[in-house]
């Protein structure tokens, strides 16, 4: 490439030969060289510049370029008088020669080659000058544009300031005019009000002067007198209402006392005239007349809307449901109490067994409880009740006229009376829960395992709570084939049949005041059978009392026809509790207590009837004589099992459980000659200490003025017997304290 005065090639022509292995590149030279002919190759003179060939002269070809013959080049037509010269470069095909040729040409163009160093104005200098000129021109242009922009911005700012000033001035003027208008309006209105007030004041002064209007002091005095008379009248009305209420209450109390006066000659028992007493009881909660009979005894009651069982005397507060506030209060008090004292000893390790009972040693803990209650220096006569040996658990009662009770733990009792063996609320598992890894844990083992029990004639189940109806214990009893019959409240028969596949014929389902009669024939090998279920208390109270005391002679007449046998009458009696095994079956099954009466019939009948009462789980109704009614219909009892635990806190547990003092009140109400405290010392179901119920029971006995042996507690596995029967002259009649209770 040649460099001329213009510095930029004007035209480039390119042509390739088709019959040679070389390519010929034709480059236009500077128009300043008008005497040159195209030359081939990189021919240069002694100064290093490309050699020029005159016009019309033959083109020299070098043999070093490898060209065998001259190449024909077509002349390029020039426009006007412009003359151009051409430089012909013969570019080899080898990469090395091509690289050397290109690098040499680039070095000459940018002024790094030997030919460019000798030139006065190499191409790179010219390019740099042009770039500098363009940069300077652009800077000048940018400065001019910036100046014009600043001028326009300044003029725009001035215009905006003038515009905003005029707008602000107009707004201020409008506000000034509006304020002036409002001020004038308010001043005019005040003037008008002042004129009217002056006119009113003048009229008022004229009225006062003429005596038609009171002054301020006179009005205040009259208003005070009116207020005083109003309060005096209000106080007189309240006093009259209070006096009438007091009079009504006195008359009502007098009526109640008159109604409680005993009637004369209602019935005769053994030549002794007994009187009936009737008491008017007011129920504070919804009740239905069909829930009670004509004598006021509660019947099996259901809610007419939900169909669930209810306690007729307190149908809402004793349904087992508690508010969130009560639950929160219980949890707070529980934490406070646990922080003050240890509730329970550490539960011992339990090992699984076939009956779900572990070998946990709780005898030492209960012996400590006994020592806490009765002291270590107690005489053997007073502590003989709690000193029954384990080997004597299965021994029969000392006589046919006594009832033997062995406490196996919680509410599980083994009762032996007149050749009948009864098991109450069997519970032999480690936990009182649906699952054996959660729930209240047993910290004292039962006295006997299922396989160690004697043959059981009847199992009594009071309700369906997990600490009274244990699924694993029921299955173990069924598998052991030691139980002949089951007596359950209404609704539990379906549960037993569905969950355990128990034979429905061996289940007697009872409602309140319904009885099941069992007969054990001596001639048939002592096999017990269910004779019938009956309602014994459908008559009036006078007839019931007479029939109850005459039942002995009726059973003897039946025995004379049927032969020598013994009868057991189990009556389902009411209790204040509730039932539930899941959150969805609350009060769908009935709860109850049981009164058991045994009697020997036939010509050789020598022993007197025996009465036993099992309270199950119950609360003490505050305004209803429930247990007095049980004592009237089924009592008096020779021996009773009454719960004394799971009562703390009282505000949460009092509707479904009783404390020792309330248990002693039940003991007196049912007219029991002797009672045993159960439902304690086995599971931590409430917040009281494990040794608190026996101590409070002893304190309650002292408070009621009863003997030490009237209401006792025994160790787990301990036994006690009913007191000897009363003389025949007083048969059916107990001491005065029980008649008063």
Coordinates of N, CA, C and O in Angstrom, one line a residue, residues 319-455:
X319 N -72.0 -32.5 84.5 CA -72.0 -33.3 83.3 C -70.5 -33.6 82.9 O -70.3 -34.1 81.8
X320 N -69.5 -33.2 83.7 CA -68.1 -33.5 83.4 C -67.4 -32.5 82.5 O -66.3 -32.7 82.2
X321 N -68.1 -31.5 82.1 CA -67.5 -30.5 81.3 C -67.1 -29.3 82.1 O -67.8 -28.8 83.0
X322 N -65.9 -28.7 81.8 CA -65.3 -27.6 82.6 C -64.9 -26.5 81.6 O -64.5 -26.8 80.4
X323 N -65.0 -25.3 82.0 CA -64.6 -24.2 81.2 C -63.1 -24.1 81.1 O -62.3 -24.6 81.9
X324 N -62.6 -23.3 80.1 CA -61.2 -23.1 80.0 C -60.6 -22.4 81.2 O -59.4 -22.6 81.6
X325 N -61.4 -21.5 81.8 CA -60.9 -20.7 82.9 C -60.7 -21.7 84.1 O -59.7 -21.6 84.8
X326 N -61.6 -22.7 84.3 CA -61.4 -23.6 85.4 C -60.1 -24.5 85.2 O -59.4 -24.8 86.1
X327 N -59.9 -24.9 83.9 CA -58.8 -25.8 83.6 C -57.5 -25.0 83.8 O -56.5 -25.5 84.4
X328 N -57.5 -23.7 83.4 CA -56.3 -22.9 83.6 C -56.0 -22.7 85.1 O -54.9 -22.7 85.5
X329 N -57.1 -22.4 85.8 CA -56.9 -22.2 87.3 C -56.4 -23.5 87.9 O -55.5 -23.4 88.8
X330 N -56.9 -24.6 87.5 CA -56.3 -25.9 88.0 C -54.9 -26.1 87.7 O -54.1 -26.4 88.6
X331 N -54.5 -25.8 86.5 CA -53.1 -26.0 86.1 C -52.2 -25.0 86.9 O -51.1 -25.4 87.4
X332 N -52.6 -23.8 87.2 CA -51.8 -22.8 87.9 C -51.7 -23.3 89.4 O -50.6 -23.3 90.0
X333 N -52.8 -23.7 90.0 CA -52.7 -24.2 91.4 C -51.9 -25.5 91.5 O -51.2 -25.7 92.5
X334 N -52.0 -26.3 90.5 CA -51.2 -27.5 90.5 C -49.7 -27.2 90.5 O -49.0 -27.8 91.2
X335 N -49.3 -26.3 89.7 CA -47.9 -25.9 89.6 C -47.4 -25.3 91.0 O -46.3 -25.6 91.5
X336 N -48.3 -24.5 91.5 CA -48.0 -23.9 92.8 C -47.8 -24.9 93.9 O -46.9 -24.9 94.8
X337 N -48.7 -25.9 93.9 CA -48.7 -26.9 94.9 C -47.5 -27.8 94.7 O -46.9 -28.3 95.7
X338 N -47.2 -28.1 93.5 CA -46.0 -29.0 93.2 C -44.7 -28.3 93.6 O -43.8 -29.0 94.0
X339 N -44.7 -27.0 93.5 CA -43.5 -26.3 93.9 C -43.3 -26.3 95.5 O -42.2 -26.1 96.0
X340 N -44.4 -26.5 96.2 CA -44.3 -26.5 97.7 C -44.0 -27.9 98.3 O -43.3 -28.0 99.3
X341 N -44.5 -28.9 97.6 CA -44.3 -30.3 98.2 C -44.3 -31.3 97.1 O -44.8 -31.1 96.0
X342 N -43.7 -32.4 97.3 CA -43.7 -33.5 96.4 C -45.0 -34.2 96.4 O -45.5 -34.7 97.4
X343 N -45.6 -34.3 95.2 CA -46.9 -34.9 95.2 C -46.9 -36.4 95.3 O -47.7 -37.0 96.1
X344 N -46.0 -37.1 94.7 CA -45.9 -38.5 94.7 C -44.5 -39.0 94.8 O -43.5 -38.3 94.5
X345 N -44.2 -40.2 95.3 CA -42.9 -40.7 95.2 C -42.6 -41.1 93.8 O -43.4 -41.2 92.9
X346 N -41.3 -41.3 93.5 CA -40.9 -41.7 92.2 C -41.5 -43.0 91.8 O -41.4 -44.0 92.5
X347 N -42.2 -43.1 90.6 CA -42.8 -44.4 90.2 C -41.7 -45.5 90.0 O -40.7 -45.2 89.4
X348 N -41.9 -46.6 90.6 CA -40.9 -47.7 90.4 C -40.9 -48.2 89.0 O -41.9 -48.0 88.3
X349 N -39.8 -48.9 88.6 CA -39.8 -49.5 87.3 C -40.8 -50.6 87.2 O -40.9 -51.5 88.1
X350 N -41.5 -50.7 86.1 CA -42.5 -51.7 85.9 C -42.1 -52.7 84.8 O -41.5 -52.3 83.8
X351 N -42.3 -53.9 85.1 CA -42.0 -54.9 84.1 C -43.3 -55.5 83.5 O -44.2 -55.8 84.3
X352 N -43.5 -55.6 82.2 CA -44.7 -56.1 81.7 C -45.0 -57.6 82.1 O -44.1 -58.4 82.3
X353 N -46.3 -57.9 82.2 CA -46.7 -59.2 82.5 C -48.0 -59.5 81.7 O -48.5 -58.7 81.0
X354 N -48.5 -60.7 81.8 CA -49.7 -61.1 81.1 C -50.9 -60.2 81.4 O -51.7 -60.0 80.6
X355 N -51.0 -59.8 82.6 CA -52.1 -59.0 83.0 C -51.8 -57.5 83.0 O -52.6 -56.7 83.4
X356 N -50.6 -57.1 82.5 CA -50.3 -55.7 82.4 C -49.9 -55.1 83.7 O -49.9 -53.9 83.8
X357 N -49.5 -55.9 84.6 CA -49.1 -55.4 85.9 C -47.6 -55.6 86.2 O -47.1 -56.7 85.9
X358 N -46.9 -54.6 86.7 CA -45.5 -54.7 86.9 C -45.2 -55.1 88.4 O -46.1 -54.9 89.2
X359 N -44.0 -55.5 88.6 CA -43.6 -55.8 90.0 C -43.1 -54.6 90.6 O -41.9 -54.3 90.7
X360 N -44.0 -53.7 91.0 CA -43.5 -52.5 91.6 C -43.8 -52.5 93.1 O -44.9 -52.9 93.6
X361 N -42.8 -52.2 93.9 CA -42.9 -52.3 95.3 C -43.5 -51.1 95.9 O -42.9 -50.1 96.1
X362 N -44.8 -51.2 96.3 CA -45.5 -50.0 96.9 C -45.9 -50.3 98.4 O -46.5 -49.5 99.0
X363 N -45.5 -51.5 98.9 CA -45.9 -51.8 100.3 C -45.2 -50.9 101.3 O -45.8 -50.4 102.2
X364 N -43.9 -50.5 101.0 CA -43.2 -49.6 101.9 C -43.9 -48.3 102.0 O -44.0 -47.7 103.1
X365 N -44.3 -47.8 100.8 CA -44.9 -46.4 100.8 C -46.2 -46.5 101.6 O -46.5 -45.6 102.4
X366 N -47.0 -47.5 101.4 CA -48.3 -47.6 102.1 C -48.1 -47.9 103.6 O -48.9 -47.4 104.4
X367 N -47.1 -48.6 103.9 CA -46.8 -48.8 105.3 C -46.4 -47.5 106.0 O -46.7 -47.2 107.1
X368 N -45.7 -46.6 105.2 CA -45.3 -45.3 105.7 C -46.6 -44.5 105.9 O -46.7 -43.7 106.9
X369 N -47.6 -44.6 105.0 CA -48.9 -44.0 105.2 C -49.6 -44.4 106.4 O -50.1 -43.6 107.2
X370 N -49.6 -45.7 106.7 CA -50.2 -46.3 107.9 C -49.5 -45.7 109.1 O -50.2 -45.4 110.1
X371 N -48.2 -45.7 109.1 CA -47.5 -45.1 110.3 C -47.8 -43.7 110.5 O -47.9 -43.2 111.6
X372 N -48.0 -42.9 109.3 CA -48.3 -41.5 109.4 C -49.7 -41.3 110.1 O -49.9 -40.4 110.8
X373 N -50.6 -42.2 109.7 CA -52.0 -42.1 110.2 C -52.1 -42.5 111.7 O -52.6 -41.8 112.5
X374 N -51.7 -43.8 111.9 CA -52.0 -44.4 113.2 C -50.8 -44.4 114.2 O -50.9 -44.7 115.4
X375 N -49.6 -44.1 113.7 CA -48.4 -44.0 114.5 C -47.8 -45.4 114.8 O -48.5 -46.4 114.6
X376 N -46.5 -45.4 115.1 CA -45.8 -46.7 115.3 C -46.1 -47.3 116.6 O -45.9 -48.5 116.8
X377 N -46.6 -46.5 117.6 CA -46.9 -47.1 118.9 C -48.3 -47.5 119.1 O -48.8 -47.7 120.2
X378 N -49.1 -47.7 118.0 CA -50.5 -48.1 118.0 C -50.6 -49.5 118.5 O -49.7 -50.3 118.2
X379 N -51.6 -49.8 119.2 CA -51.8 -51.2 119.7 C -52.2 -52.1 118.6 O -52.6 -51.7 117.6
X380 N -51.9 -53.4 118.8 CA -52.3 -54.4 117.8 C -53.7 -54.4 117.5 O -54.2 -54.8 116.4
X381 N -54.6 -54.2 118.5 CA -56.0 -54.3 118.3 C -56.5 -53.2 117.3 O -57.3 -53.4 116.5
X382 N -55.9 -52.0 117.4 CA -56.3 -50.9 116.5 C -55.7 -51.1 115.2 O -56.3 -50.6 114.2
X383 N -54.6 -51.7 115.0 CA -53.9 -51.8 113.7 C -54.1 -53.2 113.1 O -53.5 -53.5 112.1
X384 N -55.0 -54.0 113.7 CA -55.2 -55.3 113.1 C -55.9 -55.3 111.8 O -55.8 -56.2 111.0
X385 N -56.7 -54.2 111.5 CA -57.4 -54.1 110.3 C -56.4 -54.0 109.1 O -56.6 -54.6 108.0
X386 N -55.3 -53.3 109.3 CA -54.3 -53.2 108.2 C -53.2 -54.2 108.2 O -52.2 -54.0 107.5
X387 N -53.2 -55.2 109.1 CA -52.2 -56.2 109.2 C -52.5 -57.5 108.6 O -51.9 -58.5 109.0
X388 N -53.4 -57.6 107.7 CA -53.8 -58.9 107.1 C -52.7 -59.4 106.3 O -52.2 -58.7 105.5
X389 N -52.3 -60.6 106.5 CA -51.2 -61.2 105.7 C -51.7 -61.5 104.3 O -52.8 -61.7 104.0
X390 N -50.7 -61.5 103.4 CA -51.0 -61.7 102.0 C -51.6 -63.1 101.7 O -52.5 -63.3 100.9
X391 N -51.1 -64.1 102.5 CA -51.6 -65.5 102.4 C -53.1 -65.6 102.8 O -53.7 -66.6 102.4
X392 N -53.6 -64.7 103.6 CA -55.0 -64.8 104.1 C -55.9 -64.1 103.2 O -57.1 -63.9 103.6
X393 N -55.5 -63.6 102.1 CA -56.4 -62.8 101.2 C -57.5 -63.7 100.7 O -58.7 -63.3 100.6
X394 N -57.2 -64.9 100.3 CA -58.2 -65.8 99.7 C -59.0 -66.6 100.7 O -59.9 -67.4 100.3
X395 N -58.7 -66.4 102.0 CA -59.5 -67.1 103.0 C -61.0 -66.6 103.1 O -61.2 -65.4 102.9
X396 N -61.9 -67.5 103.3 CA -63.3 -67.0 103.4 C -63.5 -66.2 104.7 O -62.7 -66.1 105.6
X397 N -64.7 -65.5 104.8 CA -65.0 -64.8 106.0 C -65.0 -65.7 107.2 O -65.1 -66.9 107.1
X398 N -64.8 -65.1 108.4 CA -64.7 -65.9 109.6 C -66.1 -66.5 109.9 O -66.1 -67.6 110.6
X399 N -67.2 -66.0 109.5 CA -68.5 -66.6 109.7 C -69.4 -66.3 108.5 O -69.1 -65.3 107.7
X400 N -70.5 -67.0 108.4 CA -71.5 -66.7 107.4 C -72.2 -65.4 107.6 O -72.9 -65.0 106.7
X401 N -72.2 -64.9 108.8 CA -72.9 -63.6 109.1 C -72.0 -62.4 108.9 O -72.4 -61.3 109.4
X402 N -70.9 -62.5 108.2 CA -70.0 -61.4 108.1 C -69.6 -61.2 106.6 O -69.7 -62.2 105.8
X403 N -69.2 -60.1 106.2 CA -68.8 -59.7 104.9 C -67.3 -59.4 105.0 O -66.8 -58.6 105.8
X404 N -66.5 -60.0 104.1 CA -65.1 -59.8 104.0 C -64.7 -59.0 102.8 O -65.1 -59.4 101.7
X405 N -64.0 -57.9 102.9 CA -63.6 -57.1 101.8 C -62.1 -57.0 101.8 O -61.4 -56.7 102.8
X406 N -61.5 -57.3 100.7 CA -60.0 -57.2 100.4 C -59.8 -56.1 99.4 O -60.3 -56.2 98.3
X407 N -59.0 -55.1 99.8 CA -58.8 -54.0 98.9 C -57.5 -54.4 98.0 O -56.4 -54.5 98.5
X408 N -57.8 -54.5 96.7 CA -56.7 -54.9 95.8 C -56.0 -53.7 95.2 O -55.0 -53.8 94.5
X409 N -56.6 -52.5 95.4 CA -56.0 -51.2 94.9 C -57.0 -50.4 94.2 O -57.9 -50.9 93.4
X410 N -56.9 -49.1 94.4 CA -57.9 -48.1 93.7 C -59.3 -48.5 94.1 O -59.7 -48.5 95.3
X411 N -60.2 -48.8 93.1 CA -61.6 -49.2 93.4 C -61.8 -50.7 93.2 O -63.0 -51.1 93.1
X412 N -60.7 -51.5 93.1 CA -60.9 -52.9 92.9 C -60.9 -53.6 94.3 O -59.9 -53.5 95.0
X413 N -62.0 -54.2 94.5 CA -62.2 -54.9 95.8 C -62.7 -56.3 95.5 O -63.5 -56.6 94.6
X414 N -62.2 -57.2 96.4 CA -62.7 -58.6 96.4 C -63.6 -58.8 97.6 O -63.1 -58.8 98.7
X415 N -64.9 -59.0 97.3 CA -65.9 -59.1 98.4 C -66.4 -60.5 98.5 O -66.8 -61.1 97.4
X416 N -66.4 -61.1 99.7 CA -66.8 -62.4 99.9 C -67.9 -62.4 100.9 O -67.7 -61.9 102.1
X417 N -69.1 -62.8 100.6 CA -70.3 -62.8 101.5 C -71.2 -63.9 101.1 O -71.7 -64.1 100.0
X418 N -71.3 -64.8 102.1 CA -72.2 -65.9 102.0 C -72.0 -66.8 100.7 O -72.9 -66.9 99.9
X419 N -70.8 -67.3 100.6 CA -70.4 -68.1 99.4 C -70.5 -67.4 98.1 O -70.3 -68.0 97.1
X420 N -70.7 -66.1 98.1 CA -70.7 -65.4 96.8 C -69.4 -64.5 96.8 O -69.0 -64.0 97.8
X421 N -68.7 -64.5 95.7 CA -67.5 -63.8 95.5 C -67.7 -62.7 94.4 O -68.2 -63.0 93.3
X422 N -67.5 -61.4 94.8 CA -67.8 -60.3 93.9 C -66.5 -59.5 93.7 O -65.7 -59.3 94.7
X423 N -66.2 -59.1 92.5 CA -65.1 -58.2 92.1 C -65.6 -56.9 91.6 O -66.4 -56.9 90.7
X424 N -65.1 -55.8 92.2 CA -65.6 -54.5 91.8 C -64.6 -53.8 90.9 O -63.4 -53.7 91.3
X425 N -65.0 -53.2 89.9 CA -64.2 -52.3 89.0 C -62.8 -52.8 88.8 O -61.8 -52.3 89.3
X426 N -62.6 -54.0 88.1 CA -61.3 -54.6 88.0 C -60.3 -53.6 87.2 O -60.5 -53.2 86.1
X427 N -59.2 -53.4 87.9 CA -58.1 -52.5 87.3 C -56.8 -53.1 87.7 O -56.3 -53.0 88.9
X428 N -56.1 -53.8 86.8 CA -54.8 -54.4 87.1 C -53.7 -53.9 86.2 O -52.6 -54.5 86.2
X429 N -53.9 -52.9 85.4 CA -52.9 -52.4 84.4 C -52.0 -51.4 85.1 O -52.3 -50.9 86.2
X430 N -50.9 -51.1 84.4 CA -49.9 -50.1 84.9 C -50.4 -48.7 84.8 O -50.0 -47.8 85.6
X431 N -51.2 -48.4 83.8 CA -51.7 -47.0 83.6 C -53.2 -47.0 83.4 O -53.8 -47.9 82.8
X432 N -53.8 -45.9 84.0 CA -55.2 -45.7 83.8 C -55.5 -44.9 82.5 O -55.8 -43.7 82.6
X433 N -55.3 -45.5 81.4 CA -55.3 -44.8 80.1 C -55.6 -45.8 79.0 O -55.5 -47.0 79.2
X434 N -56.0 -45.3 77.9 CA -56.2 -46.1 76.7 C -54.9 -46.7 76.2 O -54.9 -47.8 75.6
X435 N -53.8 -46.0 76.4 CA -52.5 -46.5 76.0 C -51.6 -46.7 77.2 O -51.7 -45.9 78.1
X436 N -50.8 -47.8 77.2 CA -50.0 -48.1 78.3 C -48.7 -47.4 78.4 O -47.8 -47.8 79.2
X437 N -48.4 -46.4 77.6 CA -47.2 -45.6 77.7 C -47.5 -44.1 78.0 O -46.5 -43.4 78.1
X438 N -48.7 -43.8 78.1 CA -49.1 -42.4 78.6 C -50.2 -42.5 79.6 O -50.9 -43.5 79.6
X439 N -50.4 -41.5 80.3 CA -51.5 -41.4 81.3 C -51.0 -41.6 82.7 O -49.9 -41.9 83.0
X440 N -52.0 -41.5 83.7 CA -51.6 -41.7 85.1 C -51.0 -43.1 85.4 O -51.6 -44.1 85.0
X441 N -49.8 -43.1 85.9 CA -49.1 -44.4 86.2 C -49.5 -44.9 87.6 O -49.6 -44.1 88.5
X442 N -49.5 -46.2 87.7 CA -49.7 -46.9 89.0 C -48.4 -46.9 89.8 O -47.4 -47.3 89.3
X443 N -48.4 -46.4 91.0 CA -47.2 -46.4 91.8 C -47.3 -47.4 93.0 O -46.4 -47.4 93.8
X444 N -48.4 -48.1 93.1 CA -48.5 -49.2 94.1 C -49.1 -50.4 93.3 O -50.1 -50.2 92.6
X445 N -48.5 -51.5 93.4 CA -49.0 -52.7 92.6 C -50.3 -53.3 93.2 O -50.5 -53.1 94.4
X446 N -51.1 -53.9 92.4 CA -52.3 -54.6 93.0 C -51.9 -55.7 93.9 O -50.8 -56.4 93.8
X447 N -52.8 -56.1 94.8 CA -52.4 -57.1 95.8 C -52.4 -58.5 95.1 O -51.6 -59.4 95.5
X448 N -53.2 -58.7 94.1 CA -53.3 -60.0 93.4 C -53.2 -59.8 91.9 O -53.7 -58.7 91.4
X449 N -52.7 -60.7 91.2 CA -52.8 -60.7 89.7 C -54.1 -61.4 89.3 O -54.8 -62.1 90.1
X450 N -54.4 -61.3 88.0 CA -55.6 -61.9 87.5 C -55.6 -63.4 87.7 O -56.5 -64.1 88.1
X451 N -54.4 -64.0 87.4 CA -54.3 -65.5 87.6 C -54.3 -65.9 89.0 O -54.5 -67.1 89.3
X452 N -54.1 -65.0 90.0 CA -54.1 -65.4 91.4 C -55.5 -65.2 92.0 O -55.7 -65.6 93.2
X453 N -56.5 -64.7 91.3 CA -57.8 -64.5 91.8 C -58.6 -65.8 92.0 O -58.4 -66.7 91.2
X454 N -59.4 -65.9 93.0 CA -60.3 -67.0 93.1 C -61.4 -67.0 92.0 O -61.6 -65.9 91.4
X455 N -62.2 -68.0 91.9 CA -63.4 -67.9 91.0 C -64.3 -66.8 91.4 O -64.7 -66.7 92.6

